[in-house]
XYZ file of C-alpha atoms in Angstrom:
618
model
C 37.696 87.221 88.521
C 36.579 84.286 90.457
C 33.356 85.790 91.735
C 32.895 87.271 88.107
C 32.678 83.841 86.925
C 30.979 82.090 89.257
C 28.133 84.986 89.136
C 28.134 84.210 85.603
C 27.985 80.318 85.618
C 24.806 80.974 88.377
C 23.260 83.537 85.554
C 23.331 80.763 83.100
C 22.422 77.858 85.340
C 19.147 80.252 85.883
C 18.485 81.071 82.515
C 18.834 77.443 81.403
C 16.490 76.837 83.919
C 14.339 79.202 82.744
C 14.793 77.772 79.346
C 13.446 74.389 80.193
C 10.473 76.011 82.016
C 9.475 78.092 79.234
C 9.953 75.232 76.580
C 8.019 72.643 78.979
C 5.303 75.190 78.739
C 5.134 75.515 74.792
C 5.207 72.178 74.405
C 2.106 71.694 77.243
C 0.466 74.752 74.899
C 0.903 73.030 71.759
C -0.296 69.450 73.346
C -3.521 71.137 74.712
C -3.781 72.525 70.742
C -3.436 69.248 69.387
C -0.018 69.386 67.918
C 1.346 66.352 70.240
C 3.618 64.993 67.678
C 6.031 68.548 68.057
C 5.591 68.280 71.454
C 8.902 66.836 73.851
C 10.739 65.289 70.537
C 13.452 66.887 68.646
C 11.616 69.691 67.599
C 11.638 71.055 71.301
C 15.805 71.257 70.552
C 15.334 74.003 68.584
C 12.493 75.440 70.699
C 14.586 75.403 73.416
C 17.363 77.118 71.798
C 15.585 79.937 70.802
C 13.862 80.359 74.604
C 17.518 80.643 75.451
C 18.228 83.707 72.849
C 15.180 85.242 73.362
C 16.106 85.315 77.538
C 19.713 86.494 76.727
C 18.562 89.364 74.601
C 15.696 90.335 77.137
C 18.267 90.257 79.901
C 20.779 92.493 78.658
C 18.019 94.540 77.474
C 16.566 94.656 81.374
C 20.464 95.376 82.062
C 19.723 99.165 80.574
C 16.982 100.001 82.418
C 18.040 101.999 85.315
C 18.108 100.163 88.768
C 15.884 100.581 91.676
C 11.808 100.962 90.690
C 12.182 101.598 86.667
C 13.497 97.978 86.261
C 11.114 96.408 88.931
C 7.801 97.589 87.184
C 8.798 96.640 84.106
C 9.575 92.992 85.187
C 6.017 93.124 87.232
C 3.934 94.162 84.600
C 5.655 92.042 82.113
C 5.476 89.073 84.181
C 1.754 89.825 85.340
C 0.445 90.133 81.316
C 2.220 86.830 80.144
C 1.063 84.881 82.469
C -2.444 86.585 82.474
C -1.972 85.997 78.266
C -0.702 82.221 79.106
C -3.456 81.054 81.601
C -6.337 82.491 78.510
C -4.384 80.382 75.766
C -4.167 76.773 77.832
C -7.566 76.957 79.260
C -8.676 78.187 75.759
C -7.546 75.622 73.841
C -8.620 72.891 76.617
C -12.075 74.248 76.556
C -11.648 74.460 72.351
C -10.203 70.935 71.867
C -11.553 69.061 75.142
C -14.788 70.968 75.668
C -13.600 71.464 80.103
C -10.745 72.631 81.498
C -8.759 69.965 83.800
C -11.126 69.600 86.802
C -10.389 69.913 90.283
C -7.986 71.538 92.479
C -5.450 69.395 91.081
C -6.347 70.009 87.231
C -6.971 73.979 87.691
C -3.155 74.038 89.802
C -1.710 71.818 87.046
C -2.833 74.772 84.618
C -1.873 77.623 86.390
C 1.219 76.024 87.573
C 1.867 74.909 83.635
C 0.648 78.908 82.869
C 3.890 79.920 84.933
C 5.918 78.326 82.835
C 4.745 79.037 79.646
C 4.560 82.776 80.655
C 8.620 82.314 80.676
C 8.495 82.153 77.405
C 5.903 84.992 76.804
C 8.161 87.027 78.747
C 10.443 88.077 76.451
C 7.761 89.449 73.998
C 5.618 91.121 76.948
C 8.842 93.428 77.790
C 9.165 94.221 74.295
C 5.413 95.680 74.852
C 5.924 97.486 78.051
C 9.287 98.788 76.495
C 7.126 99.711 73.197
C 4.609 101.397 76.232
C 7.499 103.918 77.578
C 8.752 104.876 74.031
C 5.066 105.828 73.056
C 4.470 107.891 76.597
C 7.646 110.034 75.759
C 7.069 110.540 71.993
C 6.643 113.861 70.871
C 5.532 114.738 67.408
C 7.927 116.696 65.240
C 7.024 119.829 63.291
C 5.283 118.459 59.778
C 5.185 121.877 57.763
C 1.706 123.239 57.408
C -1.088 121.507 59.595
C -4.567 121.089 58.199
C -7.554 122.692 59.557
C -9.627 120.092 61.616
C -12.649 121.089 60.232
C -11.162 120.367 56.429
C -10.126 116.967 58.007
C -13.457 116.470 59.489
C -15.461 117.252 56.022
C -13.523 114.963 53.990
C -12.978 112.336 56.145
C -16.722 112.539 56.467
C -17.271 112.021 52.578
C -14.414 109.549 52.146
C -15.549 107.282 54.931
C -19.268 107.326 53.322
C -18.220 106.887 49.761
C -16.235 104.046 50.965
C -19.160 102.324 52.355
C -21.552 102.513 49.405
C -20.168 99.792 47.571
C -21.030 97.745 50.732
C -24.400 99.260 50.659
C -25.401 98.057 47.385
C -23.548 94.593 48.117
C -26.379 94.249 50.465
C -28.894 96.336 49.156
C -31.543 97.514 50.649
C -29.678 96.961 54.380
C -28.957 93.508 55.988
C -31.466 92.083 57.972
C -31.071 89.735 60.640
C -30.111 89.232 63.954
C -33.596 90.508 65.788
C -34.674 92.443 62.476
C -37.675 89.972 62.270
C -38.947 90.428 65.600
C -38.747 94.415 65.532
C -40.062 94.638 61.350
C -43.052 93.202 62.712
C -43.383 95.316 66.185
C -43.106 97.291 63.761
C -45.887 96.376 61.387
C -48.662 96.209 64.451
C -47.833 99.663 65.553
C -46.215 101.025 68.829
C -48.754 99.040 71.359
C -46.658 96.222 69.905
C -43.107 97.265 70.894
C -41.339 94.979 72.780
C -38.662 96.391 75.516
C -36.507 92.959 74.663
C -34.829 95.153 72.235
C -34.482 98.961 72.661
C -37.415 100.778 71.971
C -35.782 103.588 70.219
C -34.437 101.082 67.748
C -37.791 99.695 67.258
C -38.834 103.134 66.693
C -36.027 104.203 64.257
C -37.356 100.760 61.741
C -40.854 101.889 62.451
C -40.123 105.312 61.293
C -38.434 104.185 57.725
C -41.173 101.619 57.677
C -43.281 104.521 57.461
C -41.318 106.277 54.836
C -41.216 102.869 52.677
C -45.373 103.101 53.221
C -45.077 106.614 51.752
C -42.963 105.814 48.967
C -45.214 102.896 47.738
C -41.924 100.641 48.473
C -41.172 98.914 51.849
C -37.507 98.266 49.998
C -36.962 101.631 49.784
C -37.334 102.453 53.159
C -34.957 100.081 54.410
C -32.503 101.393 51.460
C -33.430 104.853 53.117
C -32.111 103.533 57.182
C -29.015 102.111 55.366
C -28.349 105.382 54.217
C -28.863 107.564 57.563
C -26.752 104.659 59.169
C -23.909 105.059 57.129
C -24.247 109.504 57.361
C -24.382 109.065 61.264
C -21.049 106.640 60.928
C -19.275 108.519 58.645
C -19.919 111.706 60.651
C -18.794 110.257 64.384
C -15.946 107.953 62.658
C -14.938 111.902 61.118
C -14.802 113.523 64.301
C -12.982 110.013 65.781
C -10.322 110.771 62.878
C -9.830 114.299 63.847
C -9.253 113.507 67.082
C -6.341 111.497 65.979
C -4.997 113.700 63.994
C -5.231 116.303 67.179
C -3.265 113.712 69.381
C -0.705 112.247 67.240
C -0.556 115.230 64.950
C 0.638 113.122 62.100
C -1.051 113.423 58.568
C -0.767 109.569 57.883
C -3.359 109.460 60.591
C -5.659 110.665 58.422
C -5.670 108.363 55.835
C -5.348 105.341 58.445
C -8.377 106.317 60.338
C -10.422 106.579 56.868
C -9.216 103.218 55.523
C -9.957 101.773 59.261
C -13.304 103.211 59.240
C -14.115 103.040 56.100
C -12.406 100.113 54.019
C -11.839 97.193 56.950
C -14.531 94.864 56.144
C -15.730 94.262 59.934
C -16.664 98.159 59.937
C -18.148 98.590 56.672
C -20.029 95.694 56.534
C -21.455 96.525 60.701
C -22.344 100.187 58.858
C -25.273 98.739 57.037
C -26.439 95.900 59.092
C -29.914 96.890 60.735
C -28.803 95.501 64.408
C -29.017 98.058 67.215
C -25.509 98.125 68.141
C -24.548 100.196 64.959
C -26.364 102.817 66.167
C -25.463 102.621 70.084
C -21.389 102.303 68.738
C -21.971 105.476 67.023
C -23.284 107.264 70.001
C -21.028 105.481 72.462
C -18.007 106.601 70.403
C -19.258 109.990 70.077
C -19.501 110.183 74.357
C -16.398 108.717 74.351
C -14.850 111.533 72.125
C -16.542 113.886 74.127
C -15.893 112.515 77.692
C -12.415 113.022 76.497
C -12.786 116.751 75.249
C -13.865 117.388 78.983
C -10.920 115.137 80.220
C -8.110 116.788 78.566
C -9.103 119.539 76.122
C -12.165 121.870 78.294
C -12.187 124.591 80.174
C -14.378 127.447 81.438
C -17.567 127.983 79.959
C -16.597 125.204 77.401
C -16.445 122.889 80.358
C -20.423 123.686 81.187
C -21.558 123.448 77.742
C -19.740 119.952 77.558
C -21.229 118.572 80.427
C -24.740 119.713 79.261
C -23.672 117.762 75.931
C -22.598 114.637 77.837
C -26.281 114.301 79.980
C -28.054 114.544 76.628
C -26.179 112.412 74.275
C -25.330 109.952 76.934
C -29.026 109.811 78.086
C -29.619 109.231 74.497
C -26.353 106.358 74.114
C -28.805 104.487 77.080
C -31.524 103.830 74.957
C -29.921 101.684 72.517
C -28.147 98.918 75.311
C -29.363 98.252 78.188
C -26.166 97.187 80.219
C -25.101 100.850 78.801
C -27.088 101.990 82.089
C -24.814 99.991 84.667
C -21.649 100.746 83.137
C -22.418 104.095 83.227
C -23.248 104.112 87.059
C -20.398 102.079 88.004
C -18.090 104.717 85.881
C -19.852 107.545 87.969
C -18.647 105.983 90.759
C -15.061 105.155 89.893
C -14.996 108.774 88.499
C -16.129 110.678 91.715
C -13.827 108.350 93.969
C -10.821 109.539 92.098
C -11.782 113.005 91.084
C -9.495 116.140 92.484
C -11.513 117.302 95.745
C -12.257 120.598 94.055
C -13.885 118.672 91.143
C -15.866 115.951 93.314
C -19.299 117.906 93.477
C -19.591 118.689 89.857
C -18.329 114.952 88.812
C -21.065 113.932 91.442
C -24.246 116.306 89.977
C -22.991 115.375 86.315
C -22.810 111.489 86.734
C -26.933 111.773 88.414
C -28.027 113.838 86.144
C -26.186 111.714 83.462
C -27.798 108.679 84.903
C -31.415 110.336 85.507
C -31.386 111.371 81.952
C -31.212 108.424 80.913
C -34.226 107.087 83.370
C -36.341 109.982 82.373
C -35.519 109.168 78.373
C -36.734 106.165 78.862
C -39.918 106.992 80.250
C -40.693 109.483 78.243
C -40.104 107.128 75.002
C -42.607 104.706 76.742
C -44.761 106.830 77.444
C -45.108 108.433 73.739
C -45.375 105.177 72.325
C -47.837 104.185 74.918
C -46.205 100.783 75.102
C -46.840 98.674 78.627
C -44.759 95.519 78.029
C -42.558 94.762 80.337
C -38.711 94.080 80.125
C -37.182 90.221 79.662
C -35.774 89.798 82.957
C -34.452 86.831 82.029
C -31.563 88.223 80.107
C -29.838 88.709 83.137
C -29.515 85.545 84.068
C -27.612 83.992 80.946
C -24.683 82.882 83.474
C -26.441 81.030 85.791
C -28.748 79.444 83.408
C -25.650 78.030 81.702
C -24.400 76.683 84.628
C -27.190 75.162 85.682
C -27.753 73.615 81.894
C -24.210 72.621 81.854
C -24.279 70.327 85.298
C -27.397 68.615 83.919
C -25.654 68.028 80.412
C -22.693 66.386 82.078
C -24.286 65.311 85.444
C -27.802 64.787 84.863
C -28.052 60.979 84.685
C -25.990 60.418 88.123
C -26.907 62.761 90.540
C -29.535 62.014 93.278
C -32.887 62.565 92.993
C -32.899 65.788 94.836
C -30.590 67.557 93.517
C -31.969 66.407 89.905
C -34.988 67.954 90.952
C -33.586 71.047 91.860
C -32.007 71.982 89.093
C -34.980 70.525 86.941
C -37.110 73.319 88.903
C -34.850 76.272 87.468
C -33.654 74.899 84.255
C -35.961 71.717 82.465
C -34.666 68.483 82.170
C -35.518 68.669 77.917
C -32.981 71.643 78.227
C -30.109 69.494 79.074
C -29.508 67.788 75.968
C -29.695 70.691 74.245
C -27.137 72.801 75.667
C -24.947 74.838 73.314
C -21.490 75.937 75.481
C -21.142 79.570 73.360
C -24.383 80.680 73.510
C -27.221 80.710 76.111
C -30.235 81.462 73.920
C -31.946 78.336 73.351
C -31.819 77.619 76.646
C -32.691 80.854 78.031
C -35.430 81.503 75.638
C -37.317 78.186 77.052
C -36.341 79.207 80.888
C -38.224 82.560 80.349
C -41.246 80.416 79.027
C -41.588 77.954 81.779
C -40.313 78.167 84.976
C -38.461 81.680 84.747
C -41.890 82.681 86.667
C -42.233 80.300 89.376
C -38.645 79.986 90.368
C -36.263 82.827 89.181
C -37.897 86.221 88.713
C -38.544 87.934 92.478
C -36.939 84.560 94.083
C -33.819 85.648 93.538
C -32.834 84.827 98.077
C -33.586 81.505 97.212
C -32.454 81.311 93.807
C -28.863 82.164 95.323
C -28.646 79.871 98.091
C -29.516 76.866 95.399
C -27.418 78.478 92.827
C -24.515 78.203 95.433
C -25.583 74.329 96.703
C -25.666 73.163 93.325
C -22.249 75.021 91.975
C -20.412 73.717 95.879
C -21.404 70.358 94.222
C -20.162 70.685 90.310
C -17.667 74.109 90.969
C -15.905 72.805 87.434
C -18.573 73.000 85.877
C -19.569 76.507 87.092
C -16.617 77.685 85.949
C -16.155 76.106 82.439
C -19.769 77.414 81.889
C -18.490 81.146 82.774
C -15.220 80.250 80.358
C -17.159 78.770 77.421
C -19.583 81.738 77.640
C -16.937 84.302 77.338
C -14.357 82.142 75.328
C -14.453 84.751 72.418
C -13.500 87.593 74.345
C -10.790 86.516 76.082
C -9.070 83.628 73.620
C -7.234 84.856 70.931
C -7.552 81.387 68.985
C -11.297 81.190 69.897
C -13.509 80.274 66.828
C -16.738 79.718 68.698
C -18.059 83.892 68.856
C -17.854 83.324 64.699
C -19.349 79.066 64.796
C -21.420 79.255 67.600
C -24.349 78.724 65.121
C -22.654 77.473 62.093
C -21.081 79.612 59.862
C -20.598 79.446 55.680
C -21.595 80.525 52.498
C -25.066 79.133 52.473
C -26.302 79.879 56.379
C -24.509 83.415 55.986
C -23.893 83.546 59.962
C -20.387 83.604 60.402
C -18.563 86.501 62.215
C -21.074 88.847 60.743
C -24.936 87.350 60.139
C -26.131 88.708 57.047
C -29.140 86.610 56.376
C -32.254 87.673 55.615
C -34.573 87.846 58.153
C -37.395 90.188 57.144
C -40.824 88.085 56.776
C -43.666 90.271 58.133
C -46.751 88.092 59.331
C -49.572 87.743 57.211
C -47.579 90.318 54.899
C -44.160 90.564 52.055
C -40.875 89.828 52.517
C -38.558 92.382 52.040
C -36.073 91.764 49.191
C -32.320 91.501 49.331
C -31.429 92.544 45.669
C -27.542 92.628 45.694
C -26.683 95.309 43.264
C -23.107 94.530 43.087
C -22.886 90.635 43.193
C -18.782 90.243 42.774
C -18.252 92.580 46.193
C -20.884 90.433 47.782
C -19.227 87.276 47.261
C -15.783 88.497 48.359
C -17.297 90.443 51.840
C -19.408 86.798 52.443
C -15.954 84.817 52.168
C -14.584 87.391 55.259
C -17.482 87.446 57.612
C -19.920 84.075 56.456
C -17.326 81.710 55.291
C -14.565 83.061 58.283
C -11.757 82.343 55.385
C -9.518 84.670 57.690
C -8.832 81.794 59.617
C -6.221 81.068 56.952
C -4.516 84.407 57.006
C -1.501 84.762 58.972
C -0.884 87.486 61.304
C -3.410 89.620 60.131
C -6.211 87.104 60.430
C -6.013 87.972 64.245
C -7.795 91.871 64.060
C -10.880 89.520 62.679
C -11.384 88.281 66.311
C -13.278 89.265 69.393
C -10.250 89.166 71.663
C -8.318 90.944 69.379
C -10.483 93.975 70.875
C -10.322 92.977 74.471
C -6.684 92.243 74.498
C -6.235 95.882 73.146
C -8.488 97.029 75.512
C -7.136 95.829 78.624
C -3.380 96.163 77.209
C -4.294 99.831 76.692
C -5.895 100.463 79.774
C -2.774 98.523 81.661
C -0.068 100.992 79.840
C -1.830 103.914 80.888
C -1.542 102.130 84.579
C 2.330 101.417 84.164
C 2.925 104.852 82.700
C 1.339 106.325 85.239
C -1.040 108.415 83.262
C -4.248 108.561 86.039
C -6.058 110.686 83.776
C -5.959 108.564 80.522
C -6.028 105.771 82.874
C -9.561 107.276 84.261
C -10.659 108.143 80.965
C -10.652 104.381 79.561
C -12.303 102.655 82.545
C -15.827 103.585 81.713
C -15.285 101.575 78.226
C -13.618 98.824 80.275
C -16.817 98.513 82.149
C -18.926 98.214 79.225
C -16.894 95.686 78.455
C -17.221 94.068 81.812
C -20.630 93.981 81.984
C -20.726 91.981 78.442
C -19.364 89.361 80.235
C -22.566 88.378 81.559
C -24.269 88.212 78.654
C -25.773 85.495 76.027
C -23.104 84.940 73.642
C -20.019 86.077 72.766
C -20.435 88.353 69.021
C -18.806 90.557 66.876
C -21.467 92.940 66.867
C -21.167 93.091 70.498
C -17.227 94.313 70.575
C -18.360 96.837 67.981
C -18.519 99.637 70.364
C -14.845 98.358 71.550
C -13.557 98.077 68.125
C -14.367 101.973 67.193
C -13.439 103.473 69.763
C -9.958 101.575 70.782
C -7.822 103.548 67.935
C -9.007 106.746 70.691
C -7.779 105.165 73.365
C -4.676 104.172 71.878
C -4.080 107.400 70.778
C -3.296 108.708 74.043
C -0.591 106.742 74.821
C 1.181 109.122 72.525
C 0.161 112.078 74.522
C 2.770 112.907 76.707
C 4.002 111.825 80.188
C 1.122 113.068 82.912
C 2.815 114.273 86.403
C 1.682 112.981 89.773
C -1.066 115.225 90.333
C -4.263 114.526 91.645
C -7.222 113.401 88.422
C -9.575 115.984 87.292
């Protein structure tokens, strides 16, 4: 009885312990977020006693779990998320409120150190998740009387989803266009010589091609009403096939109706449909190789297998055309995929993933060719991280470092640059690089270009990093506002989460109109994307952000890892590495996570598809 007791007295001595660790780090989160007058005063009583309860319940809760391994992962991959979850929400809402992270070795320890204890208190939520993770890998559908035909799902869905999204059509009637829009209308305009490789050629051509139809017509308007529409057929017929591929997995009819509304009603989706950017079109076709990358994974056999893999070179060469970075997470995926394949499997995995990747070479050649375009490619998109960091040392550092060094960095990024650097987005700065000394000191220098890149960032490694951080802020921070401010946002400048200006001047020719033709449903869909007034909606206010997507990404992708479900596991890093390689790029935007935001209900879905045994990934 003794030992009983004193076992227990240690138990609690821990978990108070514990308790003042994970209080000490929600008070350090809400200082970094501003809220220092909660923070260490009588509020933190209360704080503190609910750390306690929420320790006790996760603790008897751990208590079921059988001993030995079962118990053990859960507490590792619990442990590993909240403090992954806690180190993105301090440094977030340093960069957010301060603008840096705490600098040095002491100021990065102090955070990770101050992460630890903060993930305490995460804790208790993340094995809620993990436990959430094991009850969804043994769930098995029940019988639910007569089961509908996938290709009566399919139809429908197909005419729900593109009924719901011509309201939001004539909201923005003819199309909405901005983002590049004005750059392309007028490549456009001056005829294929004219097309410029900065943004895909075969979305140039796609404009050019209702352009044409507009000229037919006798209306320009027209023609862009005309791409709205085949946007919003080639959505509704992928999101379709994305909905019966639910409804295959989870076998439940209320998937149905959940994919529709999801694909059809939520405002981030519909509004994307008819907005002339490129990435509506690649997040079509890079759900539709998703869906059928996992027909091969899990559903083909035989001669079915062969005709799918034919499928997958074609429409994937095609999914290349429209991103660029589509290429390289493609390759990388090839890779991954042939390392882990089942021996038997390894040479066909090998000729699919060249051919895949030659395809998509070839395409591109051939599209160049027919247009008979020779500009080149902006090489300076690559280099939106470094350019940052080089912009951000001269913003904070300019005026007191020595002369050489201030020449150095003048020599890859201009002095005039400095002041002007904007944290979230590299384009300003990038844009005047690739105009004046992108030519002499970056592109084909890129030995040297390392070895100063590496001097300067030895010098100002804070810097370095915060520049990385602030770049990628949106993706990663689930309180981030910058991927929806990063150039204002509002009523009146219309680019908010969503830009929905109009940007359609042709040179030396007529603007295209944006005649609303339903005003009222205009006005509401500007409040959500222009005016970001989800900001002030609880809970669900968070599936409006960037990180929303890349939280359920990665959280997906890590179930499949503690579930051990290779194969799903497999399946989900090639959109992982799209996602990866959007690190490196200009800004952080919604249109970007499109692709992401489409296709993660897929991914999800398989968590409900039944434990996988230890055998080798095919």
């Amino acid at each position: 009885m003794i030992r009983i007791k004193a076992g227990k007295n240690k138990e609690k001595i821990v978990q108070g312990l514990l308790t003042l660790l994970g209080t000490y780090g929600v008070c350090c989160l809400g200082n970094h977020a501003g809220l220092t007058a909660a923070s260490f005063s009588v509020v933190s009583i209360p704080l503190a006693a609910t750390v306690f309860w929420l320790l006790s319940r996760t603790g008897k809760n751990l208590e079921a779990v059988p001993e030995g391994r079962g118990r053990r992962r859960r507490i590792i991959f619990a442990a590993a998320a909240s403090f992954l979850f806690s180190v993105t929400m301090l440094a977030g809402y340093q960069l957010q409120v301060n603008k840096m992270t705490e600098s040095g070795f002491l100021g990065k320890g102090l955070l990770l150190l101050r992460a630890v204890c903060l993930s305490v208190a995460v804790f208790p939520f993340a094995n809620l998740l993990f436990e959430g993770f094991e009850k969804a890998g043994e769930w098995k559908p029940r019988a639910e009387g007569t089961r509908w035909k996938y290709g009566k799902v399919f139809g429908i869905s197909a005419l729900l989803i593109f009924v719901c999204l011509v309201p939001v059509w004539l909201a923005y009637y003819p199309i909405i266009m901005s983002y590049d829009f004005h750059r392309q209308i007028n490549e456009a305009v001056k005829g294929f010589a004219w097309f410029w490789p900065y943004q895909p050629l075969a979305h140039t051509w796609v404009i050019w091609l209702f352009l044409q139809l507009g000229y037919l017509v006798g209306d320009i308007q027209t023609g862009m009403a005309c791409m709205a529409l085949f946007q919003m057929l080639v959505y509704s017929l992928a999101m379709s096939y994305a909905v019966v591929f639910l409804y295959r997995i989870i076998g439940k009819k209320w998937t149905v109706a959940a994919g529709i509304l999801y694909f059809g009603v939520f405002p981030l989706n519909s509004v994307m449909a008819v907005c002339t950017t490129k990435d509506v079109l690649f997040s079509v076709l890079f759900l539709l190789f998703v869906l059928l990358l996992a027909e091969r994974f899990f559903f083909a056999a035989g001669r079915k297998l062969l005709w799918l893999d034919l499928l997958l070179i074609v429409e994937g060469s095609l999914m290349m055309q429209f991103r660029n970075n589509c290429f390289y997470a493609v390759a990388v995926f090839g890779i991954v995929w042939f390392v882990f394949a089942a021996r038997k499997e390894k040479l066909r995995v090998l000729l699919l993933c060249v051919l895949l990747l030659a395809g998509g070479k070839a395409m591109e050649a051939g599209i160049r060719a027919a247009l008979g375009t020779t500009l080149g490619t902006a090489k300076v998109e690559m280099f939106s991280v470094p350019i940052q960091q080089f912009a951000r040392v001269g913003y904070y550092h300019g005026e007191e470092m020595d002369p050489e060094t201030r020449a150095l960095l003048n020599s890859y990024v201009p002095e005039e640059d400095w002041k002007d650097y904007n944290p979230p987005i590299a384009d300003s700065t990038k844009t005047s690089v690739g105009v004046t000394t992108f030519a002499e000191a970056w592109d084909g220098h890129y030995a040297q270009l390392f070895q100063d890149w590496l001097k300067i960032g030895m010098r100002y490694p804070n810097e370095y990093i915060d520049a990385f951080l602030e770049l990628t802020r949106g993706y990663w921070f689930l309180d981030d506002r910058s991927y929806a401010e990063c150039l204002g946002y509002g009523m009146e400048g219309r680019m908010g989460t969503i830009y929905t200006y109009n940007s359609s001047a042709i040179v030396d020719g007529p603007e295209i109109a944006h005649e609303s033709k339903f005003p009222w449903l205009e006005e509401q869909l500007e409040k959500i994307v222009s005016a970001n007034v989800y900001y002030n909606w609880p809970v669900i206010g968070v599936v409006f952000k960037c990180a929303f997507y890349f939280w359920g990404l990665f959280l997906t992708l890590t179930a499949f890892f503690y579930l051990k479900k290779r194969r799903q596991a497999l399946f989900t890093m090639f959109p992982v590495l799209y996602m990866a390689t959007m690190l490196l790029g200009p800004v952080v935007q919604m249109r970007y996570i499109f692709p992401v935001m489409v296709t993660l209900p897929i991914l999800i879905s398989l968590l409900f598809a039944g434990r996988e045994d230890s055998s080798a990934v095919s």
